[in-house]
């Protein structure tokens, strides 16, 4: 790896932003790994170096893996992309839609179409994250109150609420991935985690990817920190090795509940890059991979969607991940695909450059605040293997 990339990683550690980071770049058949710092600022983790097999909470970088698992159901004929999900998810049948997305919850109209698997994978099912201050938008408060429950109870609460928008009308973040996880569990007759192990992680040998860290591996789990330091300037632990991921989850969240390693996630990425196969093991059909990595949003959907104006000016949405449509900064070329996560994990595959890049760290953040940091890291990663 170039001195430039290592220097940028080391800068984040020396500045106290994170205790450690990992960058992994695969290009033209070669894999390069750079790891700096340690698993934690404090405790035993402070003496354990970050490595390619360090276990990290993936946050939203879970979403592409969930989409891939759903596409195995399409490949084996369990469900069609444009089939209504009503049979598997009756809680989402005959939905109502708010007459005014910001208005009262009892002012509704009938949904003009059923929700399909395609809606789930493109995040256009009609509901999702509604950014709003508490007490200002009734549906935002109602969605926040659904809470973390066992899957069936969670879906009952979600299905009892009206959709903010008609299915297919616009992209809305996050919730669709969790609904997809429930669908996968019901379609396979297993827990979501078991289905993921059987269909994706097991065949690919992703031994450290799942919804819980086994006791024998907790010494490889990096500590996660809140975005902001305390009033004394010290980092604040958000989740430690003995925290949430040290025990089974009440709700196995497709939206952000997986843990993984840089090496495991590279394995998943290389399977997609290989058209659904890796080392002779076919996990997905080529057609499914092509669908996952193609932009499916219409110009109208992009115009009315996103977290800020222009959000989709340079990207679209495939199945569970972004697709780059225009280069605006150093890094992935148009046609690249991937997605970052809440704790600073990030992955993109750039077919034009035959490059896959995975970054791992554990600091909660808002994505827009990270853009300048990631721009420099992407550029250095490309230079490292040029």
Short mmCIF file of C-alpha atoms in Angstrom, two decimals:
data_model
loop_
_atom_site.label_atom_id
_atom_site.label_comp_id
_atom_site.label_asym_id
_atom_site.label_seq_id
_atom_site.Cartn_x
_atom_site.Cartn_y
_atom_site.Cartn_z
CA UNK A 1 0.00 0.00 0.00
CA UNK A 2 1.16 3.53 -0.57
CA UNK A 3 2.56 5.66 2.19
CA UNK A 4 -0.24 8.13 1.43
CA UNK A 5 -3.03 5.72 2.38
CA UNK A 6 -1.27 4.58 5.53
CA UNK A 7 -0.63 8.20 6.49
CA UNK A 8 -4.32 9.06 6.08
CA UNK A 9 -5.37 6.09 8.22
CA UNK A 10 -2.75 6.94 10.83
CA UNK A 11 -3.92 10.55 10.88
CA UNK A 12 -7.42 9.47 11.95
CA UNK A 13 -5.91 7.40 14.76
CA UNK A 14 -3.45 10.07 15.89
CA UNK A 15 -6.24 12.67 15.90
CA UNK A 16 -8.24 10.48 18.29
CA UNK A 17 -11.13 10.04 15.87
CA UNK A 18 -10.88 6.24 16.08
CA UNK A 19 -8.52 3.88 17.91
CA UNK A 20 -7.91 1.89 14.73
CA UNK A 21 -8.82 1.45 11.06
CA UNK A 22 -8.48 -1.20 8.36
CA UNK A 23 -8.33 -0.62 4.60
CA UNK A 24 -8.49 -3.57 2.22
CA UNK A 25 -8.10 -3.15 -1.53
CA UNK A 26 -8.46 -5.97 -4.07
CA UNK A 27 -7.37 -5.15 -7.59
CA UNK A 28 -6.55 -7.29 -10.60
CA UNK A 29 -6.25 -10.44 -8.55
CA UNK A 30 -4.13 -8.98 -5.75
CA UNK A 31 -5.29 -8.12 -2.23
CA UNK A 32 -3.64 -5.37 -0.20
CA UNK A 33 -4.37 -4.78 3.49
CA UNK A 34 -3.41 -1.84 5.68
CA UNK A 35 -4.31 -1.84 9.38
CA UNK A 36 -3.37 0.81 11.92
CA UNK A 37 -4.15 1.36 15.58
CA UNK A 38 -6.01 -0.90 17.97
CA UNK A 39 -9.47 -2.26 18.75
CA UNK A 40 -10.24 0.27 21.49
CA UNK A 41 -9.08 3.42 23.22
CA UNK A 42 -9.26 1.70 26.60
CA UNK A 43 -9.09 -1.70 28.29
CA UNK A 44 -7.74 -4.89 26.77
CA UNK A 45 -8.70 -3.74 23.27
CA UNK A 46 -6.19 -0.90 23.49
CA UNK A 47 -3.41 -3.48 23.31
CA UNK A 48 -4.90 -5.49 20.44
CA UNK A 49 -3.92 -4.32 16.95
CA UNK A 50 -6.58 -3.81 14.28
CA UNK A 51 -6.35 -6.50 11.59
CA UNK A 52 -8.13 -7.83 8.54
CA UNK A 53 -9.99 -10.29 10.80
CA UNK A 54 -11.08 -7.68 13.36
CA UNK A 55 -14.84 -8.02 13.84
CA UNK A 56 -16.83 -4.82 13.32
CA UNK A 57 -20.47 -3.82 13.50
CA UNK A 58 -21.44 -3.23 9.89
CA UNK A 59 -24.40 -0.90 10.33
CA UNK A 60 -26.03 -0.30 6.97
CA UNK A 61 -23.29 -2.17 5.13
CA UNK A 62 -25.51 -5.12 6.16
CA UNK A 63 -28.06 -4.09 3.56
CA UNK A 64 -26.37 -5.49 0.41
CA UNK A 65 -25.93 -8.89 2.08
CA UNK A 66 -29.63 -8.97 2.91
CA UNK A 67 -30.55 -8.13 -0.68
CA UNK A 68 -28.30 -10.93 -1.94
CA UNK A 69 -30.00 -13.42 0.37
CA UNK A 70 -33.41 -12.30 -0.91
CA UNK A 71 -32.26 -12.84 -4.49
CA UNK A 72 -31.48 -16.48 -3.70
CA UNK A 73 -35.23 -16.83 -3.17
CA UNK A 74 -35.81 -15.46 -6.65
CA UNK A 75 -33.18 -17.78 -8.10
CA UNK A 76 -34.79 -20.88 -6.59
CA UNK A 77 -38.31 -19.84 -7.56
CA UNK A 78 -39.61 -19.25 -4.04
CA UNK A 79 -40.84 -15.74 -4.92
CA UNK A 80 -40.80 -13.55 -8.00
CA UNK A 81 -39.48 -10.00 -8.00
CA UNK A 82 -42.87 -8.60 -8.95
CA UNK A 83 -44.95 -10.94 -6.83
CA UNK A 84 -46.94 -9.28 -4.05
CA UNK A 85 -45.50 -10.11 -0.64
CA UNK A 86 -48.98 -10.54 0.83
CA UNK A 87 -48.78 -14.34 1.22
CA UNK A 88 -45.55 -14.19 3.19
CA UNK A 89 -46.25 -10.86 4.87
CA UNK A 90 -50.05 -10.59 5.30
CA UNK A 91 -49.47 -7.70 7.71
CA UNK A 92 -48.61 -5.60 4.64
CA UNK A 93 -51.65 -6.57 2.56
CA UNK A 94 -54.35 -4.00 1.75
CA UNK A 95 -52.33 -1.11 3.12
CA UNK A 96 -53.61 2.43 3.53
CA UNK A 97 -51.63 5.54 2.58
CA UNK A 98 -51.61 8.95 4.19
CA UNK A 99 -53.52 11.56 2.21
CA UNK A 100 -50.89 14.03 3.44
CA UNK A 101 -47.50 12.56 4.47
CA UNK A 102 -47.20 15.18 7.18
CA UNK A 103 -50.83 15.01 8.26
CA UNK A 104 -52.94 13.04 10.75
CA UNK A 105 -52.72 9.26 10.78
CA UNK A 106 -56.46 8.75 10.29
CA UNK A 107 -56.66 10.69 7.01
CA UNK A 108 -55.87 7.92 4.57
CA UNK A 109 -56.60 6.49 1.14
CA UNK A 110 -56.21 2.95 -0.14
CA UNK A 111 -52.85 1.85 -1.55
CA UNK A 112 -53.11 1.78 -5.33
CA UNK A 113 -51.02 -1.40 -5.69
CA UNK A 114 -49.70 -4.24 -3.54
CA UNK A 115 -46.14 -4.20 -2.18
CA UNK A 116 -43.78 -6.47 -4.12
CA UNK A 117 -40.32 -7.85 -3.47
CA UNK A 118 -38.98 -5.36 -6.03
CA UNK A 119 -40.41 -2.55 -3.89
CA UNK A 120 -38.60 -3.97 -0.86
CA UNK A 121 -35.25 -4.28 -2.62
CA UNK A 122 -35.41 -0.81 -4.19
CA UNK A 123 -36.70 0.74 -0.94
CA UNK A 124 -39.86 1.98 -2.64
CA UNK A 125 -42.42 0.07 -0.56
CA UNK A 126 -43.89 3.37 0.66
CA UNK A 127 -42.48 3.59 4.17
CA UNK A 128 -39.12 4.05 5.81
CA UNK A 129 -37.08 6.59 7.69
CA UNK A 130 -38.90 9.95 8.05
CA UNK A 131 -36.41 12.57 9.29
CA UNK A 132 -38.35 14.98 11.47
CA UNK A 133 -38.11 16.59 14.90
CA UNK A 134 -40.20 14.76 17.54
CA UNK A 135 -43.76 16.04 17.68
CA UNK A 136 -43.73 17.64 14.24
CA UNK A 137 -44.76 14.80 11.89
CA UNK A 138 -47.24 12.21 13.24
CA UNK A 139 -46.05 9.32 11.06
CA UNK A 140 -42.43 9.94 12.05
CA UNK A 141 -43.37 9.67 15.73
CA UNK A 142 -45.48 6.56 15.07
CA UNK A 143 -42.68 4.82 13.16
CA UNK A 144 -40.18 5.65 15.90
CA UNK A 145 -42.55 4.16 18.47
CA UNK A 146 -42.65 0.77 16.70
CA UNK A 147 -39.49 -0.06 18.61
CA UNK A 148 -37.32 -3.15 18.62
CA UNK A 149 -39.50 -6.23 19.01
CA UNK A 150 -39.45 -9.87 17.91
CA UNK A 151 -39.95 -9.96 14.13
CA UNK A 152 -43.64 -10.92 14.02
CA UNK A 153 -44.62 -8.33 16.61
CA UNK A 154 -42.50 -5.70 14.87
CA UNK A 155 -44.18 -6.34 11.53
CA UNK A 156 -47.66 -6.26 13.06
CA UNK A 157 -46.97 -2.81 14.47
CA UNK A 158 -45.47 -1.59 11.21
CA UNK A 159 -48.35 -2.97 9.15
CA UNK A 160 -50.92 -1.30 11.42
CA UNK A 161 -49.58 2.11 10.39
CA UNK A 162 -50.45 3.83 7.13
CA UNK A 163 -47.75 4.19 4.49
CA UNK A 164 -46.44 7.76 4.15
CA UNK A 165 -46.39 7.30 0.35
CA UNK A 166 -47.84 5.02 -2.31
CA UNK A 167 -45.77 1.90 -3.10
CA UNK A 168 -43.38 2.69 -5.92
CA UNK A 169 -43.67 6.44 -5.49
CA UNK A 170 -40.31 7.23 -3.90
CA UNK A 171 -37.20 5.81 -2.23
CA UNK A 172 -37.32 5.68 1.57
CA UNK A 173 -34.41 4.44 3.62
CA UNK A 174 -33.82 1.52 5.99
CA UNK A 175 -37.17 -0.06 6.87
CA UNK A 176 -37.35 -2.10 3.66
CA UNK A 177 -34.21 -4.04 4.62
CA UNK A 178 -35.75 -5.08 7.92
CA UNK A 179 -38.98 -6.12 6.21
CA UNK A 180 -36.90 -8.15 3.74
CA UNK A 181 -35.29 -10.01 6.63
CA UNK A 182 -38.69 -11.03 7.98
CA UNK A 183 -39.74 -12.14 4.49
CA UNK A 184 -36.61 -14.31 4.14
CA UNK A 185 -37.24 -15.95 7.50
CA UNK A 186 -40.83 -16.80 6.65
CA UNK A 187 -40.00 -17.98 3.14
CA UNK A 188 -37.32 -20.36 4.40
CA UNK A 189 -38.96 -21.46 7.65
CA UNK A 190 -35.81 -20.50 9.55
CA UNK A 191 -34.63 -17.52 11.53
CA UNK A 192 -33.19 -14.79 9.34
CA UNK A 193 -29.71 -15.49 10.72
CA UNK A 194 -30.00 -19.20 9.94
CA UNK A 195 -31.17 -18.47 6.41
CA UNK A 196 -28.31 -16.05 5.86
CA UNK A 197 -25.81 -18.65 7.08
CA UNK A 198 -27.27 -21.35 4.84
CA UNK A 199 -27.60 -19.27 1.68
CA UNK A 200 -24.77 -16.70 1.77
CA UNK A 201 -22.28 -16.90 4.63
CA UNK A 202 -21.87 -20.67 4.77
CA UNK A 203 -21.26 -21.25 1.06
CA UNK A 204 -18.79 -18.33 0.97
CA UNK A 205 -16.98 -19.30 4.18
CA UNK A 206 -17.88 -16.01 5.90
CA UNK A 207 -17.32 -17.44 9.38
CA UNK A 208 -17.30 -14.12 11.22
CA UNK A 209 -20.45 -12.66 9.66
CA UNK A 210 -23.74 -12.86 11.53
CA UNK A 211 -25.91 -11.22 14.15
CA UNK A 212 -23.90 -12.27 17.20
CA UNK A 213 -20.21 -12.68 18.06
CA UNK A 214 -19.41 -16.06 19.56
CA UNK A 215 -17.66 -16.01 22.98
CA UNK A 216 -14.39 -17.31 21.55
CA UNK A 217 -14.23 -14.39 19.10
CA UNK A 218 -15.16 -11.47 21.37
CA UNK A 219 -11.48 -10.57 21.76
CA UNK A 220 -11.53 -9.65 18.05
CA UNK A 221 -14.60 -7.36 18.31
CA UNK A 222 -13.62 -3.69 18.06
CA UNK A 223 -15.26 -1.28 20.48
CA UNK A 224 -17.78 1.13 18.93
CA UNK A 225 -17.88 4.80 19.94
CA UNK A 226 -20.50 7.50 19.77
CA UNK A 227 -20.07 10.24 17.19
CA UNK A 228 -19.42 12.99 19.76
CA UNK A 229 -16.95 12.99 22.64
CA UNK A 230 -18.04 13.82 26.17
CA UNK A 231 -17.69 17.31 27.66
CA UNK A 232 -14.10 16.52 28.66
CA UNK A 233 -13.21 15.55 25.11
CA UNK A 234 -12.99 11.81 25.79
CA UNK A 235 -14.51 9.25 23.39
CA UNK A 236 -17.78 7.70 24.62
CA UNK A 237 -18.30 3.94 24.27
CA UNK A 238 -21.46 3.17 22.31
CA UNK A 239 -21.07 -0.63 22.39
CA UNK A 240 -18.25 -2.73 23.82
CA UNK A 241 -17.22 -6.38 23.44
CA UNK A 242 -19.64 -7.37 26.21
CA UNK A 243 -22.49 -5.34 24.74
CA UNK A 244 -25.37 -5.91 22.34
CA UNK A 245 -23.55 -8.12 19.85
CA UNK A 246 -22.24 -10.49 22.52
CA UNK A 247 -25.68 -12.12 22.81
CA UNK A 248 -28.50 -13.17 20.46
CA UNK A 249 -30.54 -10.31 19.02
CA UNK A 250 -34.24 -9.82 19.76
CA UNK A 251 -34.60 -8.61 16.18
CA UNK A 252 -32.05 -9.70 13.56
CA UNK A 253 -31.90 -6.44 11.67
CA UNK A 254 -31.31 -6.58 7.94
CA UNK A 255 -31.02 -2.83 8.02
CA UNK A 256 -27.92 -2.73 10.17
CA UNK A 257 -27.47 -5.68 12.51
CA UNK A 258 -24.63 -7.71 11.04
CA UNK A 259 -21.07 -7.99 12.27
CA UNK A 260 -18.31 -8.94 9.86
CA UNK A 261 -14.64 -8.52 9.04
CA UNK A 262 -12.82 -6.87 6.15
CA UNK A 263 -11.85 -10.32 4.86
CA UNK A 264 -15.36 -11.72 5.10
CA UNK A 265 -16.87 -8.71 3.40
CA UNK A 266 -14.27 -8.90 0.63
CA UNK A 267 -15.38 -12.48 0.04
CA UNK A 268 -18.97 -11.31 -0.41
CA UNK A 269 -17.88 -8.48 -2.71
CA UNK A 270 -15.73 -10.75 -4.86
CA UNK A 271 -18.66 -13.13 -5.28
CA UNK A 272 -20.70 -10.27 -6.74
CA UNK A 273 -17.75 -9.18 -8.87
CA UNK A 274 -17.56 -12.75 -10.16
CA UNK A 275 -21.16 -12.72 -11.34
CA UNK A 276 -22.43 -14.75 -8.40
CA UNK A 277 -19.61 -17.27 -8.05
CA UNK A 278 -16.42 -17.48 -6.00
CA UNK A 279 -13.88 -20.30 -6.11
CA UNK A 280 -16.29 -22.40 -8.12
CA UNK A 281 -19.17 -21.94 -5.67
CA UNK A 282 -22.25 -20.38 -7.25
CA UNK A 283 -24.27 -18.39 -4.73
CA UNK A 284 -26.32 -16.17 -7.06
CA UNK A 285 -27.21 -16.25 -10.73
CA UNK A 286 -25.52 -13.77 -13.03
CA UNK A 287 -28.93 -12.25 -13.73
CA UNK A 288 -29.51 -11.62 -10.01
CA UNK A 289 -26.13 -9.94 -9.61
CA UNK A 290 -26.84 -7.75 -12.64
CA UNK A 291 -30.16 -6.69 -11.14
CA UNK A 292 -28.62 -5.95 -7.76
CA UNK A 293 -25.94 -3.71 -9.25
CA UNK A 294 -28.14 -1.75 -11.70
CA UNK A 295 -29.77 1.59 -10.91
CA UNK A 296 -33.55 1.05 -10.72
CA UNK A 297 -34.78 4.49 -9.65
CA UNK A 298 -36.62 6.63 -12.17
CA UNK A 299 -35.82 10.34 -12.62
CA UNK A 300 -39.07 11.19 -10.83
CA UNK A 301 -38.27 8.94 -7.88
CA UNK A 302 -34.83 10.51 -7.57
CA UNK A 303 -36.26 14.02 -7.75
CA UNK A 304 -38.59 13.47 -4.77
CA UNK A 305 -36.31 11.20 -2.68
CA UNK A 306 -33.18 11.35 -0.57
CA UNK A 307 -31.99 12.97 2.64
CA UNK A 308 -31.24 16.37 1.05
CA UNK A 309 -31.82 18.10 -2.29
CA UNK A 310 -29.68 16.54 -5.00
CA UNK A 311 -29.06 13.39 -3.00
CA UNK A 312 -29.42 11.25 -6.13
CA UNK A 313 -27.66 13.61 -8.56
CA UNK A 314 -24.64 11.30 -8.83
CA UNK A 315 -26.01 7.94 -7.73
CA UNK A 316 -28.96 5.63 -8.04
CA UNK A 317 -30.14 2.59 -6.15
CA UNK A 318 -29.85 -1.06 -7.07
CA UNK A 319 -31.03 -3.77 -4.69
CA UNK A 320 -29.88 -2.84 -1.18
CA UNK A 321 -27.01 -0.64 -2.37
CA UNK A 322 -26.06 2.51 -4.23
CA UNK A 323 -24.93 2.57 -7.85
CA UNK A 324 -22.64 5.43 -8.89
CA UNK A 325 -23.98 7.25 -11.95
CA UNK A 326 -21.57 10.19 -12.16
CA UNK A 327 -18.12 10.83 -10.71
CA UNK A 328 -18.06 13.90 -8.47
CA UNK A 329 -14.95 13.27 -6.36
CA UNK A 330 -11.93 10.96 -6.34
CA UNK A 331 -12.91 7.37 -5.96
CA UNK A 332 -15.42 4.97 -7.51
CA UNK A 333 -16.18 5.30 -11.24
CA UNK A 334 -19.68 5.43 -12.73
CA UNK A 335 -21.11 1.91 -12.57
CA UNK A 336 -19.51 1.23 -9.19
CA UNK A 337 -21.73 -0.14 -6.46
CA UNK A 338 -21.66 -0.54 -2.69
CA UNK A 339 -22.72 1.17 0.51
CA UNK A 340 -21.35 2.57 3.81
CA UNK A 341 -22.54 1.92 7.35
CA UNK A 342 -23.33 3.84 10.52
CA UNK A 343 -20.09 2.94 12.30
CA UNK A 344 -17.81 4.01 9.47
CA UNK A 345 -17.68 0.78 7.52
CA UNK A 346 -17.72 1.25 3.75
CA UNK A 347 -17.49 -0.87 0.62
CA UNK A 348 -17.50 -0.18 -3.10
CA UNK A 349 -16.66 -2.32 -6.10
CA UNK A 350 -15.52 -0.47 -9.22
CA UNK A 351 -15.84 -2.78 -12.25
CA UNK A 352 -14.18 -0.26 -14.57
CA UNK A 353 -11.03 -0.32 -12.43
CA UNK A 354 -11.41 -3.95 -11.34
CA UNK A 355 -11.12 -2.67 -7.77
CA UNK A 356 -12.93 -3.55 -4.57
CA UNK A 357 -12.26 -1.44 -1.49
CA UNK A 358 -13.42 -2.12 2.08
CA UNK A 359 -12.87 0.24 5.01
CA UNK A 360 -13.52 -0.71 8.64
CA UNK A 361 -13.75 1.50 11.70
CA UNK A 362 -16.15 1.82 14.64
CA UNK A 363 -17.24 5.41 15.20
CA UNK A 364 -20.88 6.42 14.89
CA UNK A 365 -21.31 9.24 12.40
CA UNK A 366 -23.58 11.06 10.01
CA UNK A 367 -22.78 10.09 6.45
CA UNK A 368 -22.59 13.63 5.05
CA UNK A 369 -19.99 14.60 7.65
CA UNK A 370 -17.78 11.74 6.44
CA UNK A 371 -17.68 12.67 2.75
CA UNK A 372 -14.43 14.68 2.79
CA UNK A 373 -12.72 11.94 4.83
CA UNK A 374 -13.85 9.17 2.50
CA UNK A 375 -12.91 11.13 -0.63
CA UNK A 376 -9.28 11.22 0.45
CA UNK A 377 -9.26 7.59 1.51
CA UNK A 378 -10.80 6.37 -1.76
CA UNK A 379 -8.28 8.33 -3.80
CA UNK A 380 -5.38 6.95 -1.77
CA UNK A 381 -6.74 3.42 -2.06
CA UNK A 382 -6.82 3.71 -5.85
CA UNK A 383 -3.28 5.09 -5.89
CA UNK A 384 -2.13 2.23 -3.69
CA UNK A 385 -2.80 -0.37 -6.36
CA UNK A 386 -2.34 1.68 -9.52
#
